[in-house]
Short mmCIF file of C-alpha atoms and ligand atoms in Angstrom, two decimals:
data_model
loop_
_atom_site.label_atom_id
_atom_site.label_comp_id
_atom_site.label_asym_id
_atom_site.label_seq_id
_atom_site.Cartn_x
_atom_site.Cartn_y
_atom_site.Cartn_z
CA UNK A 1 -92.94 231.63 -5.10
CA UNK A 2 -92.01 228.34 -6.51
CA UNK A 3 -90.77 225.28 -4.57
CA UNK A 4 -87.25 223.10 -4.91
CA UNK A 5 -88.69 220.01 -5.83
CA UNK A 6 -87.57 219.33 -9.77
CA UNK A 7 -89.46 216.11 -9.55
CA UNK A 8 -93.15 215.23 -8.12
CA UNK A 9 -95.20 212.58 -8.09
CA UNK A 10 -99.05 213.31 -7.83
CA UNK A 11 -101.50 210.63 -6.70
CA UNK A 12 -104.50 209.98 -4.85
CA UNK A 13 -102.95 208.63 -1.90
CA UNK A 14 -99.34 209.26 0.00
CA UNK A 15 -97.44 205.88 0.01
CA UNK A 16 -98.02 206.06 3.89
CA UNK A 17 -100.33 204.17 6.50
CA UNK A 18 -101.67 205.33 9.82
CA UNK A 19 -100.63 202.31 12.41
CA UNK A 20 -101.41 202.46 15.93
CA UNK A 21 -101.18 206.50 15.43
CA UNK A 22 -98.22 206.59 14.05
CA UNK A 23 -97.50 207.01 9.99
CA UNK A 24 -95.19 204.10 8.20
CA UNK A 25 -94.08 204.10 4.39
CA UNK A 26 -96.23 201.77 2.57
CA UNK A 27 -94.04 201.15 -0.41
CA UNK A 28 -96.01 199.39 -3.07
CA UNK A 29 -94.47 198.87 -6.52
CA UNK A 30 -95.30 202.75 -7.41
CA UNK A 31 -93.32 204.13 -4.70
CA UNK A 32 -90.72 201.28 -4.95
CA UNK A 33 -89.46 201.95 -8.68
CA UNK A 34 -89.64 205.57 -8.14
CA UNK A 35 -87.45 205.86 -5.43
CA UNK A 36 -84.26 205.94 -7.51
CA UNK A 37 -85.62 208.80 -9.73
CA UNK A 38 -87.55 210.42 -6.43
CA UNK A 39 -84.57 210.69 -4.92
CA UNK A 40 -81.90 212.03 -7.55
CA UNK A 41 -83.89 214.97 -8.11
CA UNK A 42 -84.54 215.57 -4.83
CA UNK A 43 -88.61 214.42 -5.04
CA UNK A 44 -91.73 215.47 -3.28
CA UNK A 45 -95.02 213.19 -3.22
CA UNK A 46 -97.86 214.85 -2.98
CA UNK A 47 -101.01 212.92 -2.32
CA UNK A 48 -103.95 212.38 0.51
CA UNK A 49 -102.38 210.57 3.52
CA UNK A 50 -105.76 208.42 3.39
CA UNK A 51 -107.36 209.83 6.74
CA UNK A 52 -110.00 212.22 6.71
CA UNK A 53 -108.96 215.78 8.25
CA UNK A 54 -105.59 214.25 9.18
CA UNK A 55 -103.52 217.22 9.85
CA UNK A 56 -100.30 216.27 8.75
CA UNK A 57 -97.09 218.23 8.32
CA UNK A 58 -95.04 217.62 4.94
CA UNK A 59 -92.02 214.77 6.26
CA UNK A 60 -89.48 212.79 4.72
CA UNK A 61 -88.95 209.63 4.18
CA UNK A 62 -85.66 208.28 2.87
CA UNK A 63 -85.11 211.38 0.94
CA UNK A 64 -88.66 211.98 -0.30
CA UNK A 65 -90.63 214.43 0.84
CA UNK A 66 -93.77 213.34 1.37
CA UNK A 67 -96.48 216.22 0.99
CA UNK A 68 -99.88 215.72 2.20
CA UNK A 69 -103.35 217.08 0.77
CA UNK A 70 -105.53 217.31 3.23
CA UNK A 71 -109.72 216.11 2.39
CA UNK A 72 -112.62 216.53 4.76
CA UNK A 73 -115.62 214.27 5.10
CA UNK A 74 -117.22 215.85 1.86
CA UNK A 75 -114.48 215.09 0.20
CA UNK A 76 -114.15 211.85 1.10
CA UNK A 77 -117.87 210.95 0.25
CA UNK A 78 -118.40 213.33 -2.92
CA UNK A 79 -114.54 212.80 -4.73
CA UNK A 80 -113.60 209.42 -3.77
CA UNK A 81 -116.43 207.31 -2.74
CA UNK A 82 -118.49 209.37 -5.38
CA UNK A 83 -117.04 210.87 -8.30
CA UNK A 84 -113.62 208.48 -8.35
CA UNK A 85 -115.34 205.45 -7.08
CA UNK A 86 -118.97 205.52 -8.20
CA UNK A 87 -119.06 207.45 -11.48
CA UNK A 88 -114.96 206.54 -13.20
CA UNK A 89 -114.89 203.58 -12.10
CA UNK A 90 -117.45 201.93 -12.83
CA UNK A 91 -118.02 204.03 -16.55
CA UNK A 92 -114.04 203.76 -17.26
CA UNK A 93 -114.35 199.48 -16.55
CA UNK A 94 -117.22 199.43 -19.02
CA UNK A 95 -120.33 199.20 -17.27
CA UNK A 96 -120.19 196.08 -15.01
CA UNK A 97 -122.27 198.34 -12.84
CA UNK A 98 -124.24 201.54 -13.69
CA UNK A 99 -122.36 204.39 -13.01
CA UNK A 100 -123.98 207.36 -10.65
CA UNK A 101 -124.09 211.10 -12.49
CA UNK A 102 -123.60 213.52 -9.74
CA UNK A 103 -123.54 217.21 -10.21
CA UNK A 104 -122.28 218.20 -6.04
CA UNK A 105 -119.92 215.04 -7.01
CA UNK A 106 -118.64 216.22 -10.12
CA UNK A 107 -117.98 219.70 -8.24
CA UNK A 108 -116.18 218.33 -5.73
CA UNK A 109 -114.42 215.76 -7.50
CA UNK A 110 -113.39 219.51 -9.46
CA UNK A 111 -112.79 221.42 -6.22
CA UNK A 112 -110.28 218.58 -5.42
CA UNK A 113 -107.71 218.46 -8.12
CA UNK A 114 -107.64 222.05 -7.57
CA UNK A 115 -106.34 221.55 -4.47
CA UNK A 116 -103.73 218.99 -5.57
CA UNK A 117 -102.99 221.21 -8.37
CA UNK A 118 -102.69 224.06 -6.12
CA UNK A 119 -100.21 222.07 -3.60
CA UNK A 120 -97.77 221.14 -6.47
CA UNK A 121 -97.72 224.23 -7.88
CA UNK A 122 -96.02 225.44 -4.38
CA UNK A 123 -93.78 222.43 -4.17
CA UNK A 124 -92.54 222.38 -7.78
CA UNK A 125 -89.41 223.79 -8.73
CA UNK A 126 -88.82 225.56 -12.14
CA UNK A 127 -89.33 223.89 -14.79
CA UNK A 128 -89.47 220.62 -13.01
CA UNK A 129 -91.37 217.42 -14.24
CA UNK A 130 -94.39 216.73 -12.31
CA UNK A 131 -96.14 212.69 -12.57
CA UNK A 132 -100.05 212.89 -12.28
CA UNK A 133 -101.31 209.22 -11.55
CA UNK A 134 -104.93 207.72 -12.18
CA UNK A 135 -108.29 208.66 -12.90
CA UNK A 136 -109.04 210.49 -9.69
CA UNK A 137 -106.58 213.31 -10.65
CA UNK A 138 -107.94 213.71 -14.23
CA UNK A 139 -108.09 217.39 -14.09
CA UNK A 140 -104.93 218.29 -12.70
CA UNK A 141 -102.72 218.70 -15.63
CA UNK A 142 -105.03 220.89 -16.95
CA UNK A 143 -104.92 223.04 -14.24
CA UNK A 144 -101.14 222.91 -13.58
CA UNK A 145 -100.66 223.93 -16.86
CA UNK A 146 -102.64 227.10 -15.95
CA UNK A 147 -100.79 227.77 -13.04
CA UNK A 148 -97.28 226.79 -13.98
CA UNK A 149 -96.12 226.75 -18.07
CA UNK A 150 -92.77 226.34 -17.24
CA UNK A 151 -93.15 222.44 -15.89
CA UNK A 152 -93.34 218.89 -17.54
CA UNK A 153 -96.05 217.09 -17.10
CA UNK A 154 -97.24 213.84 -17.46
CA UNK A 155 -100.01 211.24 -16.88
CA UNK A 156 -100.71 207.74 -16.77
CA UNK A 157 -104.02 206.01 -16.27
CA UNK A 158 -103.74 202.97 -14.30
CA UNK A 159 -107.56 201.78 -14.91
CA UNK A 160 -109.00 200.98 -18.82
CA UNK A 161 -109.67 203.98 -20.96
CA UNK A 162 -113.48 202.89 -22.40
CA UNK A 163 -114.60 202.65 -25.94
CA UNK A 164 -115.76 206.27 -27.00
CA UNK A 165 -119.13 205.82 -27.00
CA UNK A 166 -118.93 204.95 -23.30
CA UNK A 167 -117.04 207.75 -22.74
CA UNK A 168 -119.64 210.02 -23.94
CA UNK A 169 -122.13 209.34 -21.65
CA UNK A 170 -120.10 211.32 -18.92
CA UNK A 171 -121.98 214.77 -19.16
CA UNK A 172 -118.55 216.16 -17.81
CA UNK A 173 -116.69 214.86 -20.67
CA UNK A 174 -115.20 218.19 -22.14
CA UNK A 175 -114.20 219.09 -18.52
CA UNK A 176 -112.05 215.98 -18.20
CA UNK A 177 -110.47 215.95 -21.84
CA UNK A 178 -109.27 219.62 -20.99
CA UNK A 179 -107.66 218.47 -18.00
CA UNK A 180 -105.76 215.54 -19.65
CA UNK A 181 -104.65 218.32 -22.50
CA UNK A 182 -102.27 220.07 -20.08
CA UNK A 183 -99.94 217.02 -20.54
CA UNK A 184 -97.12 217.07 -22.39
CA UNK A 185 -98.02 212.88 -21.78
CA UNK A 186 -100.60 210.93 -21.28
CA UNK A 187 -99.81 206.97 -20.86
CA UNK A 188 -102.02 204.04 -20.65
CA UNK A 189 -101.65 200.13 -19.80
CA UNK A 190 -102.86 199.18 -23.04
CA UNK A 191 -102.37 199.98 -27.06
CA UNK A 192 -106.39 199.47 -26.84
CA UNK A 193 -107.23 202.42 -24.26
CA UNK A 194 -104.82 204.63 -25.89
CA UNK A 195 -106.91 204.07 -28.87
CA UNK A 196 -110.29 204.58 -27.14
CA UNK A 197 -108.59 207.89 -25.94
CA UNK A 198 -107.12 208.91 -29.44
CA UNK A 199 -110.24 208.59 -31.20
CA UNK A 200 -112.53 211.50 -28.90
CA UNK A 201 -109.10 213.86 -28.82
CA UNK A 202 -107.48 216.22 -31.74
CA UNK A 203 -104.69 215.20 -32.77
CA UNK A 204 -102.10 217.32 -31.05
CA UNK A 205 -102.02 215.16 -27.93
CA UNK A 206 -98.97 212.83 -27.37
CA UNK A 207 -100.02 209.95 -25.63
CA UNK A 208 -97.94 206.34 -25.16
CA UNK A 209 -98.35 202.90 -24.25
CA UNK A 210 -96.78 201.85 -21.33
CA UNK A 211 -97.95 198.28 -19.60
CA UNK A 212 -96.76 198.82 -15.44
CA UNK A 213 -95.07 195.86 -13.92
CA UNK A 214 -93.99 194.70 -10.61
CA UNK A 215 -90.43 194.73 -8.70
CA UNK A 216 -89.91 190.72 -9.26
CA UNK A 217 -86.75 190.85 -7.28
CA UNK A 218 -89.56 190.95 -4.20
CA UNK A 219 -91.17 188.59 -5.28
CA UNK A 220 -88.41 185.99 -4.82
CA UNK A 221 -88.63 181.86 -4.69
CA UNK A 222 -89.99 180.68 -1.45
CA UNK A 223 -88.28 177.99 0.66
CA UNK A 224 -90.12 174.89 0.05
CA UNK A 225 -90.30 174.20 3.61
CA UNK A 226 -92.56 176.99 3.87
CA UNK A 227 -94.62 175.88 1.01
CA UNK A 228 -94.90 172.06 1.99
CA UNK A 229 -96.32 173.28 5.54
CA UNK A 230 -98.83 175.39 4.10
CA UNK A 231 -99.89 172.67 1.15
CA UNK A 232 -100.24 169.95 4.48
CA UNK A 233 -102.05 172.83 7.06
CA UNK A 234 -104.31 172.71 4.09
CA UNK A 235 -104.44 168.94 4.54
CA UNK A 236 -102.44 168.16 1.23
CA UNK A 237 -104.68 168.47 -1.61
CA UNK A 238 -104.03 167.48 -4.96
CA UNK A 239 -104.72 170.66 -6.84
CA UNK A 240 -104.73 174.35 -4.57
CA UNK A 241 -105.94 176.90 -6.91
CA UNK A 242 -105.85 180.70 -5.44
CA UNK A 243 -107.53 183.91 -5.83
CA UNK A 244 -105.94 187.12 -4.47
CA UNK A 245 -108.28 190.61 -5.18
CA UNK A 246 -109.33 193.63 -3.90
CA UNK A 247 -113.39 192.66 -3.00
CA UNK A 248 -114.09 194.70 -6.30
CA UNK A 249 -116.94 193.34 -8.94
CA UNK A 250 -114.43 194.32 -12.04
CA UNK A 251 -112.64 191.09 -10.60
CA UNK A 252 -114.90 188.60 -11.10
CA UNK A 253 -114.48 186.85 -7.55
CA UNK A 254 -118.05 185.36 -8.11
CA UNK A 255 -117.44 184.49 -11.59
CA UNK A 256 -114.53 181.87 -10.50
CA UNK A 257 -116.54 180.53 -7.50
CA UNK A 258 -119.32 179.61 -9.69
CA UNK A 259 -117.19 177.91 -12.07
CA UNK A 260 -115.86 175.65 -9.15
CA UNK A 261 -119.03 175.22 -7.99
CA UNK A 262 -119.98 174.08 -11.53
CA UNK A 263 -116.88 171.55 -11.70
CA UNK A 264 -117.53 170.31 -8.50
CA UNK A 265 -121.24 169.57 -9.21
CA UNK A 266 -120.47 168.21 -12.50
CA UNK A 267 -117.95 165.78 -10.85
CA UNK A 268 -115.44 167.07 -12.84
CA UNK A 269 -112.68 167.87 -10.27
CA UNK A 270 -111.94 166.17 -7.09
CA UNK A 271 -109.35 167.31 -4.01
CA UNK A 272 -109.17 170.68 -5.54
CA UNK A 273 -109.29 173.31 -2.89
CA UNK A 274 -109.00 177.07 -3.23
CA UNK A 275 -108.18 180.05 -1.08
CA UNK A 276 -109.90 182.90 -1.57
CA UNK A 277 -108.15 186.19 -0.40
CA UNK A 278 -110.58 189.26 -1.08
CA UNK A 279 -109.18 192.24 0.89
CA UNK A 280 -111.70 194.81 2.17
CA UNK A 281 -112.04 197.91 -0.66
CA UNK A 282 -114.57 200.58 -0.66
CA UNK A 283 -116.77 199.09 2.06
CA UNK A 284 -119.55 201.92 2.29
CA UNK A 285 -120.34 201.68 -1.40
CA UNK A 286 -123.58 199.91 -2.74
CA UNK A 287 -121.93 197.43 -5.10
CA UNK A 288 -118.91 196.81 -3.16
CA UNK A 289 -121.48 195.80 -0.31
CA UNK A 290 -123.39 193.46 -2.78
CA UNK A 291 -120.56 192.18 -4.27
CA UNK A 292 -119.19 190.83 -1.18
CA UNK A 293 -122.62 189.40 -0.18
CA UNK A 294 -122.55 187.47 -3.37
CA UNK A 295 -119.22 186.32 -2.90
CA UNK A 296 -119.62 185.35 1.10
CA UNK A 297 -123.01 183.29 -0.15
CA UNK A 298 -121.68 181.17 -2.44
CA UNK A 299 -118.51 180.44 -0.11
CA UNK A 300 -120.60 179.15 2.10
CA UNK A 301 -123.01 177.35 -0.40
CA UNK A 302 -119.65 175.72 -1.78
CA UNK A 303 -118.74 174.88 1.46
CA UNK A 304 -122.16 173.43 2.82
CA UNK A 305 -122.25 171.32 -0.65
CA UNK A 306 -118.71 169.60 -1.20
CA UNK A 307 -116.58 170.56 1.76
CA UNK A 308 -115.86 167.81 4.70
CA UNK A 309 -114.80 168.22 8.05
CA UNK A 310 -111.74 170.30 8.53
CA UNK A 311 -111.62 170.17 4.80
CA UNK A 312 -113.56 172.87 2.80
CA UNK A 313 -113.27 173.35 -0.53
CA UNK A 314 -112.93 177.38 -0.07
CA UNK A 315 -110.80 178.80 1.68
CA UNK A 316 -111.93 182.74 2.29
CA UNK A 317 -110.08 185.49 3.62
CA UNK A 318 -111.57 189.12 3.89
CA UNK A 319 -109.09 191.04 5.51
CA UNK A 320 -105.92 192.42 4.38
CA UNK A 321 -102.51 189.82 4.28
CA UNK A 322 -99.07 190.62 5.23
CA UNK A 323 -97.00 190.78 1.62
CA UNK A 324 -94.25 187.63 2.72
CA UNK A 325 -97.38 185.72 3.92
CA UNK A 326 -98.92 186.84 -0.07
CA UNK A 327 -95.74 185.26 -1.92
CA UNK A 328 -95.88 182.57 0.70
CA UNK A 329 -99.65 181.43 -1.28
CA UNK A 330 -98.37 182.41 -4.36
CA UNK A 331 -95.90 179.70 -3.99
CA UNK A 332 -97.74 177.05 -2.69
CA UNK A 333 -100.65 177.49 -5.60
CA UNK A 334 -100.54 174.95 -8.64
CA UNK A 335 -103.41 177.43 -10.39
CA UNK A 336 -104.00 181.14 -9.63
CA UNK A 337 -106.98 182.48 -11.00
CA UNK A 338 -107.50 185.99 -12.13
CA UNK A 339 -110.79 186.37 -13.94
CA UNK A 340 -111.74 190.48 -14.08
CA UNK A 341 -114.41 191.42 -16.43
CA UNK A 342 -111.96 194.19 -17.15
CA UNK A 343 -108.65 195.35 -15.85
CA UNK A 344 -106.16 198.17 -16.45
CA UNK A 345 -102.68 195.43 -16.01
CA UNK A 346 -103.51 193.60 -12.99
CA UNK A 347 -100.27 193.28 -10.86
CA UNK A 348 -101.06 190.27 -9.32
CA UNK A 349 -100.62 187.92 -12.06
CA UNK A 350 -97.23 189.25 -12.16
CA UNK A 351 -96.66 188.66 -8.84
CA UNK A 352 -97.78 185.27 -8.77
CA UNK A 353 -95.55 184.09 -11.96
CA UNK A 354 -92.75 185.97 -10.26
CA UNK A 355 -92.79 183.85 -7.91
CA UNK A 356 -92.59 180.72 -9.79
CA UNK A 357 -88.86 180.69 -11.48
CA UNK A 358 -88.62 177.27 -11.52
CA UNK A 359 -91.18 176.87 -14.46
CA UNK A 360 -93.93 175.06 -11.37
CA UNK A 361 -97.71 176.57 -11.04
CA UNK A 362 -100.44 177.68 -13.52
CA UNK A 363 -102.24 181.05 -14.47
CA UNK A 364 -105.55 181.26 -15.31
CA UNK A 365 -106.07 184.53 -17.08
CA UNK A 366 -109.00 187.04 -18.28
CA UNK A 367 -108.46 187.82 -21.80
CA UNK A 368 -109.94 191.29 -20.66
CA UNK A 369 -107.09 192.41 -18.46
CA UNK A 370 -104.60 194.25 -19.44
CA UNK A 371 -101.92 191.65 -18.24
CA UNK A 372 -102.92 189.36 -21.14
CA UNK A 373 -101.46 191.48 -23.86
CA UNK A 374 -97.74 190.26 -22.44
CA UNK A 375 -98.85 186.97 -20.44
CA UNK A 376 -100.77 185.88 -23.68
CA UNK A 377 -98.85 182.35 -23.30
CA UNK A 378 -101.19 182.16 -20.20
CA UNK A 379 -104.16 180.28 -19.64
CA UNK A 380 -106.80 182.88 -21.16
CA UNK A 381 -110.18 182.73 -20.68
CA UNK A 382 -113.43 184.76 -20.95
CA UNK A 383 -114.78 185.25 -17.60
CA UNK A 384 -118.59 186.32 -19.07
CA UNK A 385 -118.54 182.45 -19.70
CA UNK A 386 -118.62 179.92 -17.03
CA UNK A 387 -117.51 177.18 -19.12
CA UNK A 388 -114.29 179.06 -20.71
CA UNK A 389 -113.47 179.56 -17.53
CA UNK A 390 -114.46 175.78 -16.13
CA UNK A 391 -112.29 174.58 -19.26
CA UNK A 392 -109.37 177.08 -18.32
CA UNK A 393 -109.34 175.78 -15.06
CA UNK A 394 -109.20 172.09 -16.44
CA UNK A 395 -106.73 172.30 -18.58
CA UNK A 396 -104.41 173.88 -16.24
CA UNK A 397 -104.95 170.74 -13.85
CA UNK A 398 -104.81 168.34 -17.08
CA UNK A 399 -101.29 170.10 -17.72
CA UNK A 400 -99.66 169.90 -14.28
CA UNK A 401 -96.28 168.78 -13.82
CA UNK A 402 -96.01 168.60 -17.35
CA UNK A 403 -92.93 169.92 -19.44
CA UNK A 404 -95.62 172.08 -21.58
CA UNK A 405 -96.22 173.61 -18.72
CA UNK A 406 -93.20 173.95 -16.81
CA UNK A 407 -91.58 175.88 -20.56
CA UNK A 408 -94.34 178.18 -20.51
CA UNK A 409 -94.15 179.12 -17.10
CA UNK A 410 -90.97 179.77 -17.68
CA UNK A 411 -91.50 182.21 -20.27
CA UNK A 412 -93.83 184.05 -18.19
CA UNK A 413 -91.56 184.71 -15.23
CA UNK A 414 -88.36 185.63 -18.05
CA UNK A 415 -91.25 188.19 -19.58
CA UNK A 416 -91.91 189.52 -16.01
CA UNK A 417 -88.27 189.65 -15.16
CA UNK A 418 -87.40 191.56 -18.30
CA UNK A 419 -90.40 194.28 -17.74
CA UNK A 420 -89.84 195.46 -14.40
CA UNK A 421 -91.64 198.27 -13.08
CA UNK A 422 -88.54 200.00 -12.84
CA UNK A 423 -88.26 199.81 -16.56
CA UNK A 424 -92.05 201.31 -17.66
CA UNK A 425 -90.91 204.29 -14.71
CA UNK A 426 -87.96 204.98 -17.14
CA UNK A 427 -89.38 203.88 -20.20
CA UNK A 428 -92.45 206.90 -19.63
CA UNK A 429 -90.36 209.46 -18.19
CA UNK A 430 -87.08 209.04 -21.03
CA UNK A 431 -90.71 209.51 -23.50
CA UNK A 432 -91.84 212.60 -21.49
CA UNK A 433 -88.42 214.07 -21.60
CA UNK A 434 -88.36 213.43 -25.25
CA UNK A 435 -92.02 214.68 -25.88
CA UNK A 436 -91.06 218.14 -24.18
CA UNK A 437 -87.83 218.87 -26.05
CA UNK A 438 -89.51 218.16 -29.37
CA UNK A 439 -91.90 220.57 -27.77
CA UNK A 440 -89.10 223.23 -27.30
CA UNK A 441 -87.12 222.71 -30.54
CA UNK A 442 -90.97 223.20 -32.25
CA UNK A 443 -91.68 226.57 -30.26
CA UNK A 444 -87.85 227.54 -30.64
C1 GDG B 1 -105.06 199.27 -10.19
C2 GDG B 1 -105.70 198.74 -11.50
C3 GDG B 1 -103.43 197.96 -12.22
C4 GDG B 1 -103.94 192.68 -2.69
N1 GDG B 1 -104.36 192.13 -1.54
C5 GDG B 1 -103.35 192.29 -0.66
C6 GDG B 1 -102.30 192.96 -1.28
N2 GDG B 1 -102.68 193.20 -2.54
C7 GDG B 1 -101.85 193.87 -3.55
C8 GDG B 1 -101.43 192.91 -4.64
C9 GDG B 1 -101.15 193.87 -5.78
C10 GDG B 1 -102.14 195.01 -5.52
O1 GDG B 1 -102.58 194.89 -4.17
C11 GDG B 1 -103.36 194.93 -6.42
O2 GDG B 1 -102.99 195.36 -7.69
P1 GDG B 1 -103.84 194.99 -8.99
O3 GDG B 1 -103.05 195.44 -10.17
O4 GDG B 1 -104.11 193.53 -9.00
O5 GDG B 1 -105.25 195.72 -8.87
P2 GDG B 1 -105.84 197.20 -8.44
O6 GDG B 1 -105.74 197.40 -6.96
O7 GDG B 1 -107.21 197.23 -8.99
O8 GDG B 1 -104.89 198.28 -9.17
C12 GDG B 1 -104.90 197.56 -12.01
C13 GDG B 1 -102.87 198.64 -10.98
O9 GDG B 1 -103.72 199.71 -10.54
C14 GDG B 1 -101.47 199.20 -11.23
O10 GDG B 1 -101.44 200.04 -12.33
O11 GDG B 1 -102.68 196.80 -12.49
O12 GDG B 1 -105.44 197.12 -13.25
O13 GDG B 1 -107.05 198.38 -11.29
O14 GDG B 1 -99.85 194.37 -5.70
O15 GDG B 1 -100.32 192.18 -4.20
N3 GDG B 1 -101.12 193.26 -0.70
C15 GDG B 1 -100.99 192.88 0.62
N4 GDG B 1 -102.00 192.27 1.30
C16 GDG B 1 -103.17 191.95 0.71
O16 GDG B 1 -104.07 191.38 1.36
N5 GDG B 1 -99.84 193.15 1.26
#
């Protein structure tokens, strides 16, 4: 028995949070530009609702039906704490911490995608196009394709893809290179990690390079009443410079602090003050807890060494921020600093130069994530190095108000505005459609 859905998107989790009891849409930016195409073709979401044992009928939500997989505590710990978490992530963002090899993970990390494979075989209309999202669905296609040859598939990786000979370590390598073989495409943020993928895969795979974007058009200007308060609550400084991650180590949280720190010390900046927004991610892990350690310290070392009363230089937040009170910081900051040692796009340097139109503000940018490819124009630095980015920092402050600066911001937000996430939804799937009828006509 087949389903009626002749479009599905698979991911780890449902774009839904548990409030008070009760489940609300979370529409992030996925959800957001595939809501047109979700609902033409009468969609279905499948994906974890993000509490363990939840039971959960399927429900709709403007039009979408939203289909849950259900995971237990094992599969909580051993799939996404373990396999996804522990042994991807850290292997797929190159190392910055050793990653764990787990056989009981790796089996349940297996036992998993079959049973999001399994669920969107039953929802899945014939020959409808199914969406497979991220790393912690690697196996799906694969076994989709088993189940149901009649549907399009593809996949896109929003993380890195690493250089083959990281890849290699993974003693489940085969396993996962089968699974990504039942798409008809595989996408990737970056021209890079399509190559890393190319190069341990035969030929016959199509895969694309499609950079994901944000929704700009909620990411609007900000009254500048709103933005004077804020820049005065924070007793008007001359320079605010923000941060705004997940508390992950791929971001380099640490990395920026330190370079403050080193500024500070070295006299080099003065009435610069920075807020620090590090929402809680992955608490139980090892790293995760020793990242956020790390981070807290040197807050408060920053703080005990150059802050004054009712002035210090950081401010920290660990807890997760409403978005309009997000764009609210994004408009008030002159710099915004995104340093990860490695990152598939990272969506909130988009954000932040979406919401500067008028040409005003600064971004300080990793040359390692996979924003830079488009944001090039940005400030770039190498976050391994403290003093690139110390001197990316400086010359963002040296450059403020200037007309240099206000053009190239400009071009930033135009190259955000033209690249909308709505376009790289329709940019992949026009390429899947395309991949699968050249498909056909070949078989014909
Ligand atoms: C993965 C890849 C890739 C953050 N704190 C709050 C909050 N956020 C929102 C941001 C942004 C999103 O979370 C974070 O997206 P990023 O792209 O920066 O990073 P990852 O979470 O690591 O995402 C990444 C992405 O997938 C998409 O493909 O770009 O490379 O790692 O939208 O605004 N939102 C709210 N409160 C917060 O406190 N409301």
């Amino acid at each position: 028995m087949v389903g009626d859905n002749s479009f599905v998107v698979v991911a780890n989790r449902l774009p839904v949070d548990l409030v008070y009891g009760q489940w609300v849409p979370s529409p992030g930016g996925l959800v957001a530009a595939l809501e047109p195409v979700l609902q033409a073709h009468h969609g279905c979401w499948v994906g974890w609702p993000g509490v363990v044992d939840a039971a959960m009928e399927p429900f709709h939500d403007r039009n979408v039906l939203l289909h849950p997989v259900p995971l237990d505590q094992q599969d909580y710990e051993q799939f996404y704490e373990g396999f996804s978490n522990a042994t991807l992530w850290p292997l797929f963002h190159d190392l910055i911490v050793p990653p764990v090899y787990d056989q009981s993970w790796w089996e349940t990390y297996r036992s998993v995608n079959e049973k999001f494979a399994t669920e969107v075989a039953a929802v899945a209309a014939d020959n409808a196009t199914v969406w497979v999202q991220d790393y912690q669905l690697l196996l799906v296609p694969g076994l989709l394709r088993e189940m149901r040859p009649d549907l399009t598939i593809g996949f896109f990786l929003h993380i890195p893809f690493p250089s083959p000979d990281l890849f290699r370590q993974l003693p489940w390598r085969a396993e996962l290179i089968a699974g990504l073989h039942g798409a008809d495409l595989v996408g990737f943020q970056r021209s890079r990690d399509e190559e890393n993928f190319r190069a341990i895969v035969d030929a016959d795979i199509t895969t694309g390079t499609f950079p994901i974007s944000i929704d700009p058009s909620t990411f609007g200007p900000v009254e500048q009443e709103i933005v004077a308060k804020l820049r005065e609550q924070l007793g008007s400084p001359h320079t605010v410079l923000l941060g705004v991650d997940r508390l992950d180590y791929t971001k380099g949280i640490l990395q920026r602090l330190t370079a403050l720190e080193e500024l500070y010390d070295e006299g080099q900046v003065h009435d610069v003050t920075f807020i620090q927004i590090a929402t809680p991610s992955r608490e139980r892990i090892d790293h995760y807890q020793q990242t956020r350690s790390a981070v807290e310290e040197a807050v408060g070392r920053i703080n005990g060494r150059f802050g004054e009363i009712g002035r210090p230089v950081v401010h920290y937040y660990h807890r997760q921020m409403q978005k309009a009170q997000l764009r609210n910081y994004y408009a008030a900051a002159d710099i915004m600093l995104v340093t990860p040692f490695k990152d598939g796009m990272n969506l909130v340097a988009k954000e932040y130069v979406a919401c500067h139109p008028e040409g005003n503000g600064a971004l300080v940018l990793s040359e390692f994530a996979g924003a830079a490819v488009e944001l090039h124009k940005a400030h770039l630095c190498n976050p391994f190095d403290t003093e690139s980015i110390k001197s990316a920092i400086l010359d963002a402050i040296s450059a403020q108000g200037s007309e240099a600066a206000r053009t190239t911001m400009q071009e930033l937000n135009q190259q955000v505005n033209d690249f909308t996430v709505a376009r790289w939804a329709e940019t992949f799937l026009n390429e899947l459609n395309a991949t699968r009828s050249r498909a056909g006509k070949e078989n014909a």
